[in-house]
Amino acid sequence: MNMASSELSAGTPLGRSLTVERVDTAPTAAPIRHVDELNPETFEAFYELVTADVPLQAGESGLEPGEIIVFTDYFRVEAR
C-alpha cells in the first residue's frame, strides 16, 4: 500500500467524513506517518479506507486531513 501524508489541522469538525486518495508524491511540508507508526485502531480505519473505498467519520479514525500515510503507495487523507 502507499504512504499517506497530511497537513494536520487543529481538529476535524464533527460530522465530516474522511477518504484517502493515492498520490504520486508527498509535498515537502506535508506531515508524513508510516503505516507501522499507526496504532491498531487507526491502522484498521486506514486499511478500511484503502480497501473498501467508503468514507469514515473523521472522529472515528485517528487520521487527519492532509496527512500522508506511507503504505505500499502514498495516500493523502482528505475531509469531505
Coordinates of N, CA and C in Angstrom, one line a residue:
M1 N 0.8 -1.2 0.0 CA 0.0 0.0 0.0 C 0.9 1.2 0.0
N2 N 0.3 2.4 0.0 CA 1.1 3.6 -0.2 C 1.2 4.4 1.1
M3 N 2.1 5.3 1.0 CA 2.3 6.2 2.2 C 1.3 7.4 2.0
A4 N 0.8 7.8 3.1 CA -0.1 9.0 3.0 C 0.5 10.1 3.9
S5 N 0.3 11.3 3.5 CA 0.8 12.5 4.2 C -0.4 13.4 4.4
S6 N -0.3 14.3 5.4 CA -1.3 15.2 5.5 C -0.8 16.5 6.2
E7 N -1.5 17.6 6.0 CA -1.2 18.8 6.8 C -2.2 18.7 8.0
L8 N -1.7 18.5 9.2 CA -2.5 18.3 10.3 C -3.3 19.5 10.6
S9 N -4.5 19.4 11.0 CA -5.3 20.5 11.3 C -5.5 20.5 12.8
A10 N -6.1 21.6 13.3 CA -6.3 21.7 14.8 C -7.4 20.7 15.2
G11 N -8.0 20.1 14.3 CA -9.1 19.1 14.5 C -10.0 19.1 13.4
T12 N -10.6 18.0 13.1 CA -11.5 17.8 12.0 C -12.9 18.1 12.6
P13 N -13.7 19.0 12.0 CA -15.0 19.2 12.5 C -15.9 17.9 12.6
L14 N -16.6 17.8 13.6 CA -17.5 16.7 13.7 C -18.5 16.6 12.6
G15 N -18.9 15.5 12.2 CA -19.8 15.3 11.0 C -19.1 15.3 9.7
R16 N -17.8 15.5 9.6 CA -17.0 15.4 8.4 C -16.6 14.0 8.2
S17 N -16.5 13.6 7.0 CA -16.0 12.2 6.7 C -14.7 12.3 6.0
L18 N -13.9 11.2 6.1 CA -12.6 11.2 5.6 C -12.5 10.1 4.5
T19 N -11.7 10.4 3.5 CA -11.4 9.5 2.4 C -9.9 9.5 2.2
V20 N -9.4 8.6 1.4 CA -7.9 8.7 1.1 C -7.8 8.7 -0.4
E21 N -6.8 9.3 -0.9 CA -6.5 9.4 -2.3 C -5.1 9.0 -2.5
R22 N -4.8 8.1 -3.5 CA -3.5 7.7 -3.8 C -2.8 8.8 -4.5
V23 N -1.6 9.2 -4.1 CA -0.9 10.3 -4.7 C 0.5 9.8 -5.1
D24 N 1.1 10.4 -6.1 CA 2.5 10.0 -6.6 C 3.6 10.5 -5.7
T25 N 3.4 11.7 -5.1 CA 4.5 12.3 -4.3 C 3.9 12.9 -3.1
A26 N 4.7 13.2 -2.1 CA 4.3 13.8 -0.9 C 4.9 15.2 -0.9
P27 N 4.0 16.3 -0.7 CA 4.5 17.6 -0.6 C 5.6 17.7 0.5
T28 N 6.6 18.6 0.3 CA 7.7 18.7 1.2 C 7.2 19.1 2.7
A29 N 6.2 19.9 2.8 CA 5.7 20.4 4.1 C 4.7 19.5 4.7
A30 N 4.2 18.5 4.0 CA 3.1 17.6 4.5 C 3.6 16.7 5.6
P31 N 2.8 16.6 6.7 CA 3.2 15.6 7.7 C 3.0 14.2 7.2
I32 N 4.0 13.4 7.5 CA 4.0 12.0 7.0 C 4.1 11.0 8.1
R33 N 3.3 10.0 8.1 CA 3.4 8.9 9.0 C 3.5 7.6 8.2
H34 N 4.3 6.7 8.7 CA 4.4 5.4 8.0 C 3.4 4.5 8.7
V35 N 2.9 3.5 7.9 CA 1.8 2.7 8.4 C 2.1 2.0 9.7
D36 N 3.4 1.7 9.9 CA 3.8 1.0 11.1 C 3.8 1.9 12.3
E37 N 3.6 3.2 12.1 CA 3.5 4.1 13.3 C 2.1 4.3 13.7
L38 N 1.1 3.8 13.0 CA -0.3 3.9 13.4 C -0.7 2.9 14.5
N39 N -1.5 3.4 15.4 CA -2.0 2.4 16.4 C -2.9 1.4 15.7
P40 N -3.3 0.3 16.4 CA -4.1 -0.7 15.7 C -5.4 -0.2 15.2
E41 N -6.1 0.7 16.0 CA -7.4 1.2 15.6 C -7.3 2.2 14.4
T42 N -6.2 3.0 14.4 CA -6.0 3.9 13.3 C -5.6 3.1 12.0
F43 N -4.8 2.1 12.2 CA -4.4 1.2 11.0 C -5.7 0.6 10.4
E44 N -6.5 0.1 11.3 CA -7.8 -0.6 10.8 C -8.6 0.4 10.0
A45 N -8.8 1.6 10.5 CA -9.6 2.6 9.8 C -8.9 3.0 8.5
F46 N -7.6 3.2 8.5 CA -6.9 3.5 7.3 C -7.0 2.3 6.3
Y47 N -6.9 1.1 6.7 CA -7.0 0.0 5.8 C -8.4 -0.1 5.2
E48 N -9.4 0.1 6.0 CA -10.8 0.1 5.5 C -11.0 1.2 4.5
L49 N -10.4 2.4 4.7 CA -10.5 3.5 3.7 C -9.9 3.0 2.4
V50 N -8.7 2.4 2.5 CA -8.0 2.0 1.3 C -8.7 0.8 0.5
T51 N -9.2 -0.2 1.3 CA -9.7 -1.3 0.6 C -11.2 -1.3 0.3
A52 N -12.0 -0.6 1.1 CA -13.4 -0.6 0.9 C -13.9 0.7 0.1
D53 N -13.0 1.7 0.1 CA -13.3 2.9 -0.7 C -14.6 3.5 -0.2
V54 N -14.8 3.5 1.1 CA -16.0 4.0 1.8 C -15.6 5.1 2.8
P55 N -16.1 6.3 2.8 CA -15.7 7.3 3.8 C -16.0 6.9 5.2
L56 N -15.2 7.4 6.1 CA -15.4 7.1 7.5 C -15.6 8.5 8.2
Q57 N -16.3 8.4 9.4 CA -16.4 9.6 10.2 C -15.1 10.1 10.7
A58 N -14.8 11.4 10.6 CA -13.5 11.9 10.9 C -13.1 11.6 12.4
G59 N -14.0 11.7 13.3 CA -13.6 11.5 14.7 C -13.3 10.1 15.1
E60 N -13.7 9.1 14.2 CA -13.5 7.7 14.5 C -12.2 7.1 14.0
S61 N -11.4 7.9 13.2 CA -10.3 7.2 12.5 C -8.9 7.4 13.1
G62 N -8.7 8.5 13.8 CA -7.3 8.8 14.3 C -6.5 9.4 13.2
L63 N -7.1 9.7 12.0 CA -6.4 10.3 10.9 C -6.8 11.8 10.7
E64 N -5.9 12.6 10.2 CA -6.1 14.0 10.0 C -6.1 14.4 8.5
P65 N -7.0 15.3 8.1 CA -7.0 15.7 6.7 C -5.6 16.3 6.3
G66 N -5.1 16.0 5.1 CA -3.9 16.5 4.6 C -2.7 15.6 5.0
E67 N -2.8 14.7 5.9 CA -1.8 13.8 6.3 C -1.4 12.8 5.2
I68 N -0.2 12.5 5.1 CA 0.3 11.4 4.1 C 0.6 10.2 4.9
I69 N 0.0 9.1 4.5 CA 0.3 7.8 5.1 C 1.1 7.0 4.1
V70 N 2.3 6.5 4.5 CA 3.1 5.6 3.7 C 2.8 4.2 3.9
F71 N 2.3 3.5 2.8 CA 1.9 2.1 2.9 C 2.6 1.5 1.7
T72 N 2.0 0.9 0.8 CA 2.6 0.4 -0.5 C 2.7 1.5 -1.5
D73 N 1.9 2.6 -1.3 CA 1.9 3.8 -2.1 C 1.7 4.9 -1.1
Y74 N 1.7 6.1 -1.6 CA 1.4 7.3 -0.8 C -0.1 7.5 -0.8
F75 N -0.7 7.8 0.3 CA -2.2 8.1 0.4 C -2.3 9.4 1.2
R76 N -3.1 10.3 0.6 CA -3.4 11.6 1.3 C -4.8 11.5 1.9
V77 N -4.9 11.8 3.1 CA -6.2 11.8 3.8 C -6.9 13.1 3.5
E78 N -8.2 13.0 3.1 CA -9.0 14.1 2.7 C -10.3 14.2 3.5
A79 N -10.7 15.4 3.9 CA -12.0 15.6 4.6 C -13.0 16.0 3.5
R80 N -14.2 15.5 3.7 CA -15.3 15.8 2.8 C -16.5 16.4 3.5

